Coordinates of C-alpha atoms in Angstrom, one line a residue:
M1045 CA -58.7 150.6 -127.0
R1046 CA -57.9 149.8 -123.7
R1047 CA -58.2 153.6 -122.4
E1048 CA -61.6 153.9 -120.9
S1049 CA -61.5 156.9 -122.6
V1050 CA -61.3 155.6 -126.1
R1051 CA -64.3 153.4 -125.4
T1052 CA -67.3 155.5 -123.6
I1053 CA -69.3 157.6 -125.1
C1054 CA -70.6 160.4 -123.0
I1055 CA -74.0 161.9 -124.8
A1056 CA -74.1 164.8 -122.0
K1057 CA -71.3 166.1 -123.6
W1058 CA -72.8 166.1 -127.3
L1059 CA -75.6 167.6 -125.7
D1060 CA -73.1 170.4 -124.5
K1061 CA -72.8 172.0 -128.5
L1062 CA -76.8 172.6 -127.9
E1063 CA -77.0 175.6 -125.9
P1064 CA -79.2 177.6 -125.0
F1065 CA -81.9 175.0 -126.6
P1066 CA -84.5 174.9 -124.3
P1067 CA -84.9 171.8 -121.9
H1068 CA -87.9 169.9 -123.5
R1069 CA -86.3 170.3 -127.0
R1070 CA -82.5 168.3 -125.7
A1071 CA -84.7 165.9 -124.0
A1072 CA -86.4 165.6 -127.2
I1073 CA -83.1 165.2 -129.4
E1074 CA -81.2 163.5 -126.8
M1075 CA -83.9 160.6 -126.7
A1076 CA -83.3 160.9 -130.8
L1077 CA -79.1 160.3 -130.5
R1078 CA -79.8 157.0 -127.9
S1079 CA -82.1 155.7 -130.3
M1080 CA -79.6 156.4 -133.0
L1081 CA -76.6 154.7 -131.1
A1082 CA -79.2 151.4 -130.2
T1083 CA -79.9 151.1 -134.0
L1084 CA -75.7 151.2 -134.9
A1085 CA -75.5 148.2 -132.7
L1086 CA -78.2 145.8 -134.5
P1087 CA -77.5 143.4 -137.0
M1088 CA -77.6 144.1 -140.8
P1089 CA -77.5 142.1 -143.8
T1090 CA -73.8 142.2 -145.6
K1091 CA -72.2 140.9 -148.8
R1092 CA -70.6 138.3 -145.8
G1093 CA -74.0 137.7 -144.6
I1094 CA -76.0 139.6 -141.5
R1095 CA -73.0 141.0 -139.9
Q1096 CA -73.6 143.4 -136.3
L1097 CA -70.6 145.4 -136.0
Q1098 CA -67.5 145.0 -133.6
P1099 CA -67.0 147.2 -130.5
S1100 CA -64.3 149.3 -132.6
S1101 CA -66.3 149.7 -135.6
W1102 CA -69.5 150.9 -133.7
L1103 CA -67.4 152.9 -131.6
G1104 CA -65.7 154.8 -134.6
I1105 CA -69.2 155.2 -136.6
A1106 CA -71.2 156.4 -133.5
K1107 CA -68.6 159.1 -132.5
S1108 CA -69.0 160.2 -136.9
M1109 CA -72.7 159.9 -136.5
L1110 CA -73.4 162.1 -133.3
N1111 CA -70.7 164.8 -134.9
L1112 CA -73.3 164.5 -138.0
A1113 CA -76.5 165.1 -136.0
I1114 CA -75.1 167.7 -133.6
N1115 CA -74.2 169.7 -136.7
A1116 CA -77.3 168.7 -138.4
V1117 CA -79.1 169.7 -135.4
L1118 CA -77.2 173.5 -135.3
V1119 CA -78.2 174.1 -139.0
Y1120 CA -81.3 173.0 -139.2
P1121 CA -83.2 172.5 -136.2
S1122 CA -86.4 171.1 -135.7
E1123 CA -89.4 171.9 -133.5
D1124 CA -90.2 168.5 -132.4
G1125 CA -86.7 167.0 -131.5
T1126 CA -85.7 164.6 -135.0
I1127 CA -83.1 164.7 -136.6
W1128 CA -83.3 162.9 -139.7
T1129 CA -87.1 162.9 -141.2
K1130 CA -86.9 166.6 -142.6
L1131 CA -83.8 167.1 -144.2
S1132 CA -83.2 166.1 -147.8
P1133 CA -80.1 164.3 -149.7
E1134 CA -78.9 167.2 -150.6
Q1135 CA -79.2 168.7 -147.3
I1136 CA -77.5 165.9 -145.4
S1137 CA -74.5 165.9 -148.4
R1138 CA -73.8 169.3 -147.4
I1139 CA -73.2 168.6 -143.7
R1140 CA -71.6 165.9 -144.2
Q1141 CA -68.6 168.0 -146.0
K1142 CA -69.1 170.5 -143.3
T1143 CA -68.2 167.6 -140.5
S1144 CA -65.6 166.6 -142.3
K1145 CA -62.7 165.7 -145.1
S1146 CA -61.6 162.9 -143.6
P1147 CA -62.1 159.6 -145.8
G1148 CA -62.0 157.3 -142.7
V1149 CA -64.7 159.7 -141.5
Q1150 CA -67.1 159.8 -144.8
R1151 CA -66.7 156.3 -144.6
H1152 CA -68.1 155.6 -141.4
L1153 CA -71.0 158.3 -141.9
S1154 CA -71.6 156.1 -145.2
N1155 CA -72.2 152.8 -143.0
G1156 CA -74.2 154.6 -140.6
L1157 CA -76.9 156.8 -142.4
R1158 CA -77.0 153.3 -144.6
R1159 CA -77.6 151.2 -141.1
L1160 CA -80.5 154.1 -140.2
I1161 CA -81.8 153.7 -143.8
Y1162 CA -82.3 149.9 -143.9
H1163 CA -83.5 150.0 -139.8
G1164 CA -85.9 152.8 -141.1
Q1165 CA -87.4 151.2 -143.5
R1166 CA -87.8 148.2 -141.8
G1167 CA -89.5 149.8 -139.5
E1168 CA -87.9 149.8 -136.7
I1169 CA -87.1 153.7 -135.8
T1170 CA -89.2 156.5 -137.0
D1171 CA -86.2 159.0 -137.2
Y1172 CA -84.0 157.9 -140.6
P1173 CA -82.9 159.6 -143.6
R1174 CA -85.0 158.9 -146.7
P1175 CA -82.6 157.6 -149.2
T1176 CA -81.9 159.2 -152.6
P1177 CA -83.0 157.4 -155.7
T1178 CA -79.9 156.0 -157.8
P1179 CA -79.5 157.7 -161.3
A1180 CA -80.0 155.1 -163.9
I1181 CA -77.0 154.6 -166.5
K1182 CA -78.3 156.1 -169.7
S1183 CA -75.4 155.0 -171.6
E1184 CA -72.1 153.5 -172.0
S1185 CA -69.7 157.1 -172.0
D1186 CA -72.0 157.6 -168.4
Y1187 CA -71.2 154.1 -167.5
K1188 CA -67.0 154.6 -168.0
N1189 CA -67.5 158.5 -166.4
R1190 CA -68.5 156.7 -163.4
Q1191 CA -66.4 157.4 -160.3
P1192 CA -64.5 153.4 -159.5
V1193 CA -64.9 152.4 -156.0
Q1194 CA -61.5 152.5 -154.6
S1195 CA -59.7 149.1 -154.1
L1196 CA -59.0 147.6 -150.6
S1197 CA -55.8 146.6 -151.9
V1198 CA -53.7 149.9 -151.0
Q1199 CA -55.1 149.1 -147.4
H1200 CA -54.7 145.3 -147.9
K1201 CA -51.1 146.1 -148.3
Q1202 CA -50.1 148.3 -145.3
F1203 CA -50.1 144.2 -144.0
Q1204 CA -48.4 142.1 -146.3
P1205 CA -45.5 139.8 -144.6
Y1206 CA -42.2 142.2 -144.5
P1207 CA -40.4 140.6 -147.0
D1208 CA -37.8 138.2 -145.8
E1209 CA -34.5 140.4 -146.8
F1210 CA -36.0 143.0 -144.3
V1211 CA -36.7 140.7 -141.1
T1212 CA -33.4 138.9 -141.8
E1213 CA -31.2 142.4 -141.8
L1214 CA -33.6 143.7 -139.0
L1215 CA -33.2 141.1 -137.0
W1216 CA -29.8 140.3 -137.3
R1217 CA -28.9 143.4 -136.9
G1218 CA -30.5 144.0 -133.1
L1219 CA -29.0 140.7 -132.2
W1220 CA -25.8 142.1 -132.9
L1221 CA -26.3 145.1 -131.3
N1222 CA -27.5 142.9 -128.0
K1223 CA -24.9 140.5 -127.9
N1224 CA -22.2 143.3 -128.4
L1225 CA -23.2 147.1 -127.9
S1226 CA -26.7 147.4 -126.0
A1227 CA -25.6 147.1 -122.7
Q1228 CA -22.5 149.5 -123.3
I1229 CA -25.1 152.4 -124.9
I1230 CA -27.4 151.8 -122.1
E1231 CA -25.2 152.5 -119.3
C1232 CA -23.4 155.3 -121.8
W1233 CA -27.0 156.9 -121.5
N1234 CA -27.5 157.0 -118.2
E1235 CA -23.8 158.7 -117.8
L1236 CA -25.2 160.8 -120.2
R1237 CA -28.6 162.0 -118.8
L1238 CA -27.2 162.1 -115.4
L1239 CA -24.1 165.0 -116.6
N1240 CA -27.1 166.5 -118.1
D1241 CA -29.2 166.9 -115.1
R1242 CA -26.4 168.2 -113.1
A1243 CA -25.2 170.3 -115.7
F1244 CA -29.5 172.1 -116.2
Q1245 CA -29.4 172.2 -112.0
R1246 CA -26.6 174.3 -112.2
G1247 CA -28.2 177.0 -114.4
I1248 CA -25.9 175.6 -118.4
R1249 CA -28.2 174.9 -121.3
A1250 CA -28.6 172.0 -123.4
T1251 CA -26.1 174.0 -126.3
D1252 CA -23.7 175.3 -123.8
P1253 CA -20.2 174.4 -125.9
R1254 CA -18.7 173.4 -122.1
L1255 CA -21.4 170.6 -121.6
I1256 CA -20.9 169.4 -125.4
A1257 CA -17.6 169.0 -125.1
A1258 CA -18.4 166.8 -121.6
R1259 CA -20.9 164.7 -123.7
R1260 CA -18.5 164.5 -126.5
E1261 CA -15.8 163.2 -123.7
V1262 CA -18.6 160.7 -121.8
V1263 CA -18.7 159.0 -125.2
T1264 CA -15.7 158.6 -126.8
T1265 CA -13.5 158.2 -123.9
R1266 CA -15.8 155.4 -122.6
D1267 CA -13.7 151.8 -123.6
W1268 CA -16.1 150.0 -126.1
R1269 CA -15.5 145.9 -126.1
L1270 CA -17.4 143.7 -128.3
A1271 CA -18.6 140.5 -126.9
D1272 CA -15.2 138.8 -128.0
G1273 CA -13.4 140.9 -125.5
A1274 CA -12.6 142.8 -128.4
A1275 CA -11.9 146.7 -128.8
A1276 CA -15.0 147.9 -130.9
T1277 CA -14.0 150.2 -133.4
K1278 CA -16.1 149.8 -136.7
L1279 CA -19.7 148.5 -137.0
P1280 CA -21.0 145.4 -139.1
F1281 CA -23.2 147.8 -140.7
K1282 CA -24.0 151.3 -140.9
I1283 CA -26.0 153.4 -138.7
L1284 CA -27.4 156.7 -138.5
Q1285 CA -24.6 159.2 -137.0
F1286 CA -25.0 162.8 -136.6
D1287 CA -22.4 165.9 -136.3
D1288 CA -23.0 169.6 -135.9
R1289 CA -25.3 170.0 -138.0
R1290 CA -26.1 167.1 -140.4
S1291 CA -26.7 163.3 -140.5
R1292 CA -24.9 160.8 -142.3
Y1293 CA -24.9 156.6 -142.5
D1294 CA -21.5 155.0 -141.2
D1295 CA -20.1 152.5 -139.4
T1296 CA -17.4 153.8 -137.5
W1297 CA -17.1 153.5 -133.6
P1298 CA -17.2 155.1 -131.3
P1299 CA -19.6 158.4 -132.3
N1300 CA -18.1 161.8 -132.3
F1301 CA -21.7 163.3 -130.6
A1302 CA -24.0 162.4 -127.6
R1303 CA -27.4 162.9 -130.4
T1304 CA -25.8 159.2 -131.9
I1305 CA -26.3 157.5 -128.8
N1306 CA -29.5 159.1 -127.9
N1307 CA -30.5 157.7 -131.8
L1308 CA -29.4 155.0 -130.8
I1309 CA -31.2 154.1 -127.5
S1310 CA -34.4 154.4 -129.9
A1311 CA -33.0 151.8 -132.2
I1312 CA -32.4 149.1 -129.4
Q1313 CA -36.2 149.4 -128.2
G1314 CA -37.7 149.3 -131.6
M1315 CA -35.4 146.6 -132.4
N1316 CA -36.2 144.8 -129.0
Y1317 CA -40.3 145.0 -130.1
C1318 CA -39.6 143.5 -133.2
I1319 CA -37.8 141.0 -132.2
V1320 CA -40.8 139.9 -128.9
A1321 CA -43.0 140.6 -132.0
F1322 CA -41.5 138.3 -134.4
C1323 CA -40.6 135.2 -131.8
T1324 CA -44.4 135.9 -130.6
G1325 CA -46.8 137.5 -133.4
A1326 CA -48.5 138.9 -130.0
R1327 CA -51.1 141.6 -130.7
V1328 CA -49.7 145.5 -129.9
S1329 CA -52.4 145.8 -126.8
E1330 CA -50.7 142.3 -126.0
L1331 CA -47.0 143.3 -126.4
S1332 CA -48.3 146.9 -124.9
S1333 CA -50.0 145.5 -121.6
A1334 CA -46.5 143.3 -120.9
Q1335 CA -45.0 143.9 -117.8
S1336 CA -41.6 143.8 -116.1
P1337 CA -41.5 140.5 -114.4
E1338 CA -39.6 139.7 -111.5
D1339 CA -37.6 137.0 -113.0
W1340 CA -36.5 136.7 -116.3
E1341 CA -35.6 133.1 -116.1
A1342 CA -39.5 131.8 -117.1
S1343 CA -39.2 130.6 -120.9
R1344 CA -42.8 132.2 -121.6
L1345 CA -44.1 136.2 -122.2
T1346 CA -47.0 136.4 -119.9
A1347 CA -49.5 139.4 -120.7
R1348 CA -53.0 140.3 -121.2
T1349 CA -55.2 139.3 -124.5
F1350 CA -58.1 141.8 -124.6
K1351 CA -60.1 141.1 -128.6
F1352 CA -61.6 138.2 -127.6
A1353 CA -62.4 138.4 -123.9
Q1354 CA -64.9 138.6 -122.1
Q1355 CA -64.6 140.4 -119.2
T1356 CA -63.5 144.1 -119.0
G1357 CA -60.2 144.9 -118.4
G1358 CA -58.9 141.5 -121.0
E1359 CA -57.5 137.7 -119.9
E1360 CA -54.5 136.7 -119.0
R1361 CA -52.1 134.7 -121.3
D1362 CA -49.0 133.7 -122.1
W1363 CA -46.9 133.3 -125.6
P1364 CA -43.3 130.5 -125.8
L1365 CA -40.4 132.6 -125.7
H1366 CA -37.0 131.8 -127.8
P1367 CA -33.8 132.4 -125.5
L1368 CA -33.3 135.4 -128.3
A1369 CA -36.5 137.4 -127.5
I1370 CA -35.9 136.5 -123.5
E1371 CA -32.4 138.6 -124.1
A1372 CA -33.9 141.6 -125.7
L1373 CA -36.4 141.6 -123.0
V1374 CA -33.8 141.7 -120.5
I1375 CA -32.0 144.5 -122.4
Q1376 CA -35.0 146.6 -122.7
D1377 CA -35.9 146.2 -118.7
K1378 CA -32.6 147.8 -117.9
L1379 CA -33.1 150.7 -120.8
A1380 CA -36.5 151.1 -119.4
S1381 CA -35.6 151.1 -115.8
V1382 CA -33.1 154.1 -116.4
V1383 CA -36.5 156.7 -116.5
R1384 CA -39.4 154.9 -115.6
S1385 CA -40.3 155.4 -112.2
P1386 CA -39.2 152.5 -109.5
Q1387 CA -42.8 151.9 -109.3
S1388 CA -43.7 151.3 -112.8
R1389 CA -43.2 147.7 -114.8
H1390 CA -43.9 148.4 -117.7
L1391 CA -41.5 148.0 -121.1
W1392 CA -41.4 150.1 -123.9
V1393 CA -40.8 154.3 -122.4
G1394 CA -40.7 157.1 -124.0
I1395 CA -36.9 157.7 -124.3
Q1396 CA -36.8 161.8 -124.3
N1397 CA -38.5 164.9 -123.7
E1398 CA -39.7 166.1 -126.6
R1399 CA -42.8 168.0 -127.9
K1400 CA -45.6 165.9 -129.3
K1401 CA -43.8 162.9 -128.1
T1402 CA -44.2 160.3 -125.2
P1403 CA -42.3 162.1 -121.9
A1404 CA -39.4 160.5 -121.1
G1405 CA -40.6 157.0 -118.5
E1406 CA -43.5 157.1 -119.4
E1407 CA -45.2 154.0 -121.1
I1408 CA -45.3 154.8 -125.2
L1409 CA -48.5 154.0 -126.6
D1410 CA -47.3 154.4 -130.6
K1411 CA -45.6 151.3 -131.0
N1412 CA -45.2 151.7 -135.0
A1413 CA -43.5 155.3 -134.1
I1414 CA -40.4 152.6 -132.4
I1415 CA -40.2 150.3 -134.6
A1416 CA -39.9 153.3 -137.6
S1417 CA -37.3 154.4 -135.5
A1418 CA -35.1 151.4 -135.7
V1419 CA -35.7 151.4 -139.3
K1420 CA -34.7 154.7 -140.1
A1421 CA -31.2 154.2 -137.4
L1422 CA -30.6 151.6 -139.5
S1423 CA -31.3 152.5 -142.8
L1424 CA -33.5 149.2 -143.4
S1425 CA -36.4 151.8 -145.8
G1426 CA -36.1 150.4 -149.1
L1427 CA -36.7 146.7 -147.7
L1428 CA -39.9 147.6 -146.4
G1429 CA -41.5 146.0 -149.7
N1430 CA -45.3 147.4 -149.7
G1431 CA -46.5 149.4 -146.3
G1432 CA -45.2 151.1 -144.1
A1433 CA -43.1 149.7 -140.9
N1434 CA -45.6 148.8 -138.1
S1435 CA -46.8 145.7 -135.5
H1436 CA -49.4 144.3 -137.5
R1437 CA -47.1 142.9 -140.3
W1438 CA -44.9 141.1 -137.8
R1439 CA -48.1 139.0 -136.8
T1440 CA -48.3 138.3 -140.6
T1441 CA -44.8 137.8 -141.1
L1442 CA -44.9 135.3 -138.4
A1443 CA -47.9 133.5 -139.9
R1444 CA -46.5 133.5 -143.1
L1445 CA -43.1 131.5 -142.4
I1446 CA -45.5 129.5 -140.0
A1447 CA -47.4 128.4 -143.1
L1448 CA -44.3 127.4 -145.3
S1449 CA -42.2 125.9 -142.2
V1450 CA -44.8 124.0 -139.6
V1451 CA -46.4 120.8 -140.2
A1452 CA -50.7 121.2 -139.7
S1453 CA -49.8 125.7 -139.3
P1454 CA -53.4 126.3 -139.0
Q1455 CA -53.4 124.8 -135.7
V1456 CA -50.1 126.3 -134.6
V1457 CA -51.4 129.9 -135.8
M1458 CA -55.0 129.3 -134.3
D1459 CA -53.5 128.6 -130.8
L1460 CA -50.0 131.2 -130.8
F1461 CA -52.4 134.5 -132.0
G1462 CA -55.4 133.0 -130.2
H1463 CA -57.8 132.8 -132.7
K1464 CA -61.3 131.3 -132.1
D1465 CA -62.1 129.8 -135.6
L1466 CA -59.5 128.6 -138.7
Q1467 CA -61.1 131.0 -141.6
M1468 CA -59.6 133.7 -138.9
A1469 CA -56.4 131.9 -139.2
L1470 CA -56.2 131.0 -143.1
G1471 CA -56.8 135.2 -142.6
Y1472 CA -53.3 136.0 -141.8
M1473 CA -51.5 132.7 -143.6
L1474 CA -53.0 133.6 -146.9
A1475 CA -52.3 137.6 -146.4
H1476 CA -49.5 137.4 -149.3
P1477 CA -50.8 136.7 -152.7
E1478 CA -47.9 134.3 -153.4
I1479 CA -48.6 132.9 -150.3
V1480 CA -49.9 129.5 -152.3
Q1481 CA -46.8 129.0 -155.0
E1482 CA -44.3 129.4 -151.7
V1483 CA -46.2 126.8 -149.9
L1484 CA -46.1 124.7 -153.4
R1485 CA -42.4 124.8 -154.0
V1486 CA -41.3 124.5 -150.0
A1487 CA -43.5 121.3 -150.1
E1488 CA -41.7 119.7 -153.3
E1489 CA -38.0 121.1 -152.2
M1490 CA -39.1 119.4 -148.2
V1491 CA -39.9 116.0 -150.4
Y1492 CA -36.4 115.7 -152.3
V1493 CA -34.9 116.7 -149.2
N1494 CA -36.8 114.0 -147.2
A1495 CA -35.7 111.3 -150.1
E1496 CA -32.4 113.0 -150.1
E1497 CA -31.8 112.0 -146.2
A1498 CA -33.6 108.5 -147.3
I1499 CA -31.2 107.1 -150.3
R1500 CA -28.1 108.9 -147.8
D1501 CA -29.4 105.8 -145.2
G1502 CA -30.5 103.4 -147.6
I1503 CA -26.6 103.7 -148.9
A1504 CA -25.1 103.6 -145.2
G1505 CA -28.1 100.5 -144.3
S1506 CA -29.8 102.6 -141.9
L1507 CA -33.0 102.7 -142.8
G1508 CA -36.0 101.4 -141.1
G1509 CA -39.4 100.7 -141.2
P1510 CA -41.2 97.4 -143.6
A1511 CA -40.3 99.7 -146.8
A1512 CA -36.9 99.9 -145.9
P1513 CA -35.5 96.3 -147.6
A1514 CA -37.2 97.3 -150.6
V1515 CA -35.8 101.3 -150.9
S1516 CA -32.4 99.7 -150.3
N1517 CA -32.7 97.4 -153.1
A1518 CA -34.1 100.5 -155.5
I1519 CA -31.5 102.1 -154.6
E1520 CA -28.7 99.6 -155.2
R1521 CA -30.2 98.5 -158.5
Y1522 CA -29.9 102.3 -159.3
R1523 CA -26.6 102.8 -158.5
M1524 CA -25.4 100.0 -160.6
K1525 CA -27.8 100.8 -163.7
R1526 CA -25.5 104.6 -163.3
G1527 CA -22.2 102.3 -162.3
E1528 CA -21.2 104.9 -159.3
T1529 CA -19.8 103.9 -156.2
E1530 CA -20.6 107.1 -154.6
F1531 CA -23.2 109.6 -154.9
L1532 CA -22.6 113.5 -155.4
A1533 CA -25.2 116.4 -154.9
H1534 CA -26.5 116.5 -158.1
D1535 CA -26.6 112.4 -158.1
L1536 CA -28.4 112.8 -155.0
R1537 CA -30.4 115.5 -156.5
D1538 CA -31.3 112.8 -159.7
A1539 CA -31.9 109.9 -157.8
A1540 CA -34.7 111.9 -155.3
R1541 CA -37.0 113.3 -158.5
I1542 CA -37.3 109.5 -160.0
F1543 CA -38.0 108.0 -156.7
T1544 CA -40.4 110.6 -155.8
F1545 CA -41.6 110.9 -159.5
E1546 CA -41.0 114.5 -159.7
G1547 CA -42.1 115.2 -156.0
R1548 CA -45.2 114.1 -156.7
T1549 CA -44.8 111.1 -153.9
W1550 CA -42.6 109.8 -150.6
E1551 CA -45.0 112.5 -148.7
L1552 CA -43.3 113.4 -145.0
V1553 CA -45.5 112.0 -142.8
R1554 CA -44.1 113.0 -138.9
E1555 CA -40.0 113.9 -138.5
G1556 CA -38.0 111.1 -139.2
V1557 CA -41.3 109.2 -141.0
I1558 CA -41.5 108.6 -144.9
C1559 CA -44.5 106.9 -146.7
T1560 CA -43.8 106.1 -150.0
K1561 CA -47.4 105.1 -151.2
G1562 CA -48.1 106.4 -154.3
V1563 CA -51.5 107.5 -156.1
G1564 CA -52.2 104.1 -157.3
Q1565 CA -51.5 101.5 -154.8
F1566 CA -52.9 100.4 -151.9
G1567 CA -52.6 101.1 -148.1
P1568 CA -54.4 100.4 -144.4
C1569 CA -54.0 104.0 -144.4
T1570 CA -56.8 104.4 -147.0
Q1571 CA -58.1 100.7 -148.0
S1572 CA -58.0 101.6 -151.3
R1573 CA -56.3 103.4 -154.0
G1574 CA -55.8 107.2 -153.6
D1575 CA -53.8 109.9 -151.9
P1576 CA -52.5 109.0 -148.8
D1577 CA -53.6 109.7 -145.0
P1578 CA -50.9 110.4 -142.7
G1579 CA -53.2 111.2 -140.1
A1580 CA -54.2 107.4 -139.7
C1581 CA -50.3 105.9 -140.9
R1582 CA -49.8 102.6 -139.0
T1583 CA -45.8 101.0 -138.4
T1584 CA -47.0 97.6 -139.6
C1585 CA -47.9 99.1 -143.2
S1586 CA -45.2 97.9 -146.1
H1587 CA -45.2 101.6 -147.5
R1588 CA -43.7 103.2 -144.1
L1589 CA -40.3 104.4 -144.3
E1590 CA -38.2 105.3 -141.3
L1591 CA -35.2 107.3 -141.3
Q1592 CA -32.2 106.6 -139.1
A1593 CA -33.2 110.1 -137.4
A1594 CA -36.6 108.2 -136.3
R1595 CA -34.2 105.7 -134.3
A1596 CA -33.2 107.7 -131.8
Q1597 CA -36.9 109.2 -131.4
C1598 CA -38.4 105.5 -131.2
F1599 CA -35.7 104.7 -128.5
E1600 CA -36.7 107.6 -126.2
A1601 CA -40.3 106.9 -126.7
I1602 CA -40.3 103.2 -125.7
G1603 CA -38.1 104.3 -122.8
S1604 CA -41.2 107.0 -121.8
L1605 CA -44.6 104.1 -122.7
L1606 CA -42.9 101.6 -120.7
H1607 CA -42.3 103.8 -117.3
E1608 CA -46.2 105.3 -117.9
F1609 CA -47.0 101.3 -118.8
E1610 CA -45.8 99.8 -115.4
D1611 CA -47.1 103.0 -113.2
A1612 CA -50.5 102.2 -114.9
Q1613 CA -50.1 98.5 -113.9
A1614 CA -49.0 99.1 -110.3
N1615 CA -52.1 101.9 -109.7
G1616 CA -54.5 99.1 -111.1
F1617 CA -55.6 101.0 -114.2
E1618 CA -56.4 98.2 -116.8
L1619 CA -57.9 99.8 -119.4
L1620 CA -54.8 102.3 -119.7
A1621 CA -51.9 99.8 -119.4
A1622 CA -53.6 97.9 -122.6
N1623 CA -53.2 100.8 -123.9
L1624 CA -50.2 101.6 -123.3
E1625 CA -49.5 98.5 -124.3
G1626 CA -50.5 98.6 -128.2
Q1627 CA -48.1 101.9 -128.6
I1628 CA -45.3 99.9 -127.2
L1629 CA -45.5 97.3 -129.2
S1630 CA -46.2 99.6 -132.2
Q1631 CA -43.2 100.9 -131.0
L1632 CA -41.2 97.7 -130.8
A1633 CA -41.9 96.6 -134.4
R1634 CA -40.0 99.6 -135.8
W1635 CA -36.1 98.9 -135.5
D1636 CA -35.1 95.5 -134.8
D1637 CA -31.6 96.5 -133.0
V1638 CA -33.9 98.9 -130.7
R1639 CA -36.3 96.4 -130.1
T1640 CA -33.3 94.1 -129.2
E1641 CA -31.7 96.4 -127.1
W1642 CA -35.1 97.1 -125.0
L1643 CA -35.9 93.6 -124.9
E1644 CA -32.6 92.4 -122.3
R1645 CA -33.2 96.2 -120.4
S1646 CA -37.1 95.3 -119.6
E1647 CA -38.6 91.8 -118.1
S1648 CA -42.2 94.3 -118.5
L1649 CA -40.7 94.6 -122.0
R1650 CA -39.8 90.6 -123.1
T1651 CA -43.2 89.2 -121.0
I1652 CA -45.2 92.1 -123.5
W1653 CA -43.4 91.3 -126.8
Q1654 CA -43.7 87.4 -125.8
R1655 CA -47.2 87.2 -125.5
R1656 CA -47.2 88.9 -128.8
Q1657 CA -46.1 86.1 -130.2
S1658 CA -48.0 83.7 -128.7
R1659 CA -50.5 85.8 -130.3
V1660 CA -49.7 85.9 -133.5
G1661 CA -48.2 82.1 -133.6
R1662 CA -51.7 81.1 -132.9

């Protein structure tokens, strides 16, 4: 959709098919076509309310309807310039079959004709098809013999998240290659290209035995080394390798033929794309617009987003990058610089000149093809699950993992994916039919993990928070009842199940902080019996339990708040200083030893704490 030719409709080009129609008839038909296109852009009631077509949907339907309209004029010409008024449903059906037999085009035509009929019956246009009466179902056998409507589940499977095993294998192999061999493979590939160029200039063909032997010598005599300096003699996984006239999956290294190197270059590009797509969750159009920066030290990827942009050409935005994604982009930039022109900065390039493929060095538009090349080269097709290898599945994969592992995951997905409303984010997060069961399983397991950590801290005497004494006493009573002095792994899990009522309580408020409030207990977050509200958690709550992991965070938070408090006082910001003082007091109340250490360090903190103690005393 970034190309202007894709999102432009020129009526004059369609009218050229009507030669040699008289000018007055051509003008009348042009008005009818323009009226039809304008009608397709109007809102229309659907099962989800009154909706308007998105630009991409409108373009697909408009082009299909233009093709149908031109064919209708050629087969059934009219003197007054109308197109649909005098056509019977049977005539339209015959023209539809002649226009295209593609299921996608036929769906566009059905949608477009339905819209013309709706707006015609409302009196908004005069030239529209007359609807066909729906035949009544006469018997149960007629109902059973009707063709069922094709389910969308087949298409939905194409956008299911990738299976965990596939993601693990593909990313692990890509990271291993980037760490050990990718840079050497790119250098070898460049040498082979220069060797071929010199041979072609001398009139030697690619199939000449002398050139084949020279290419093989470049590959086999190279000193291949792993990242630790050891000689590379075997790969930890099998790749697609080529012999004289056949291919096989093998883990031997180095390969015997240069074609294996060319195939690996395509695979490295595909794996780099997958690593970046997995780390950012960016759309294919956004990743396509990314270009090589002058400095790769930045930890963010800058590209352009188009789907919700208000201006032509999209809007610039950035994504956070994992260090391994930065490494993948650096290697991809090195690969692309071998074949692209010095003035170009696009990242994803055609590898070699082959028929019906992107020329070497040009920007490759079909990103699904480079993913498929990596999947085939690494023999991972059997792990794809439902659907093929496509870029969009990385977005649903990332959304699923965020939903399973991140607190406040809907907001995270909205921010990362650039969504405008929560419904869009939930659509990605719930793309997998079993995601709800997975979330519940992960949530239950997280309760047990946090409870086990709290029990270990309780045994070590390092728990914090108002609930620490009660939990420590409960742990001691449990140990005495069991007659055990040391907890093993299964003992910890049994204790966690008992303390959390089989995973139903002990909710994680934030990292290192657990709410032990049960459903039938009172708490300041709700002021009544009921489920706890983590958003209203208070440091003074008797159900608040703090793990040892939260102690370091508390110490750092006090230092930060103290710096901001002193700065606000120096600048005369009284309201801000009062707000920061309240936050400091809440942090000081969390850990006795942390408070003691900070009070010894800072005169300002001693003043704040003494002021608080005097208020409590009154």
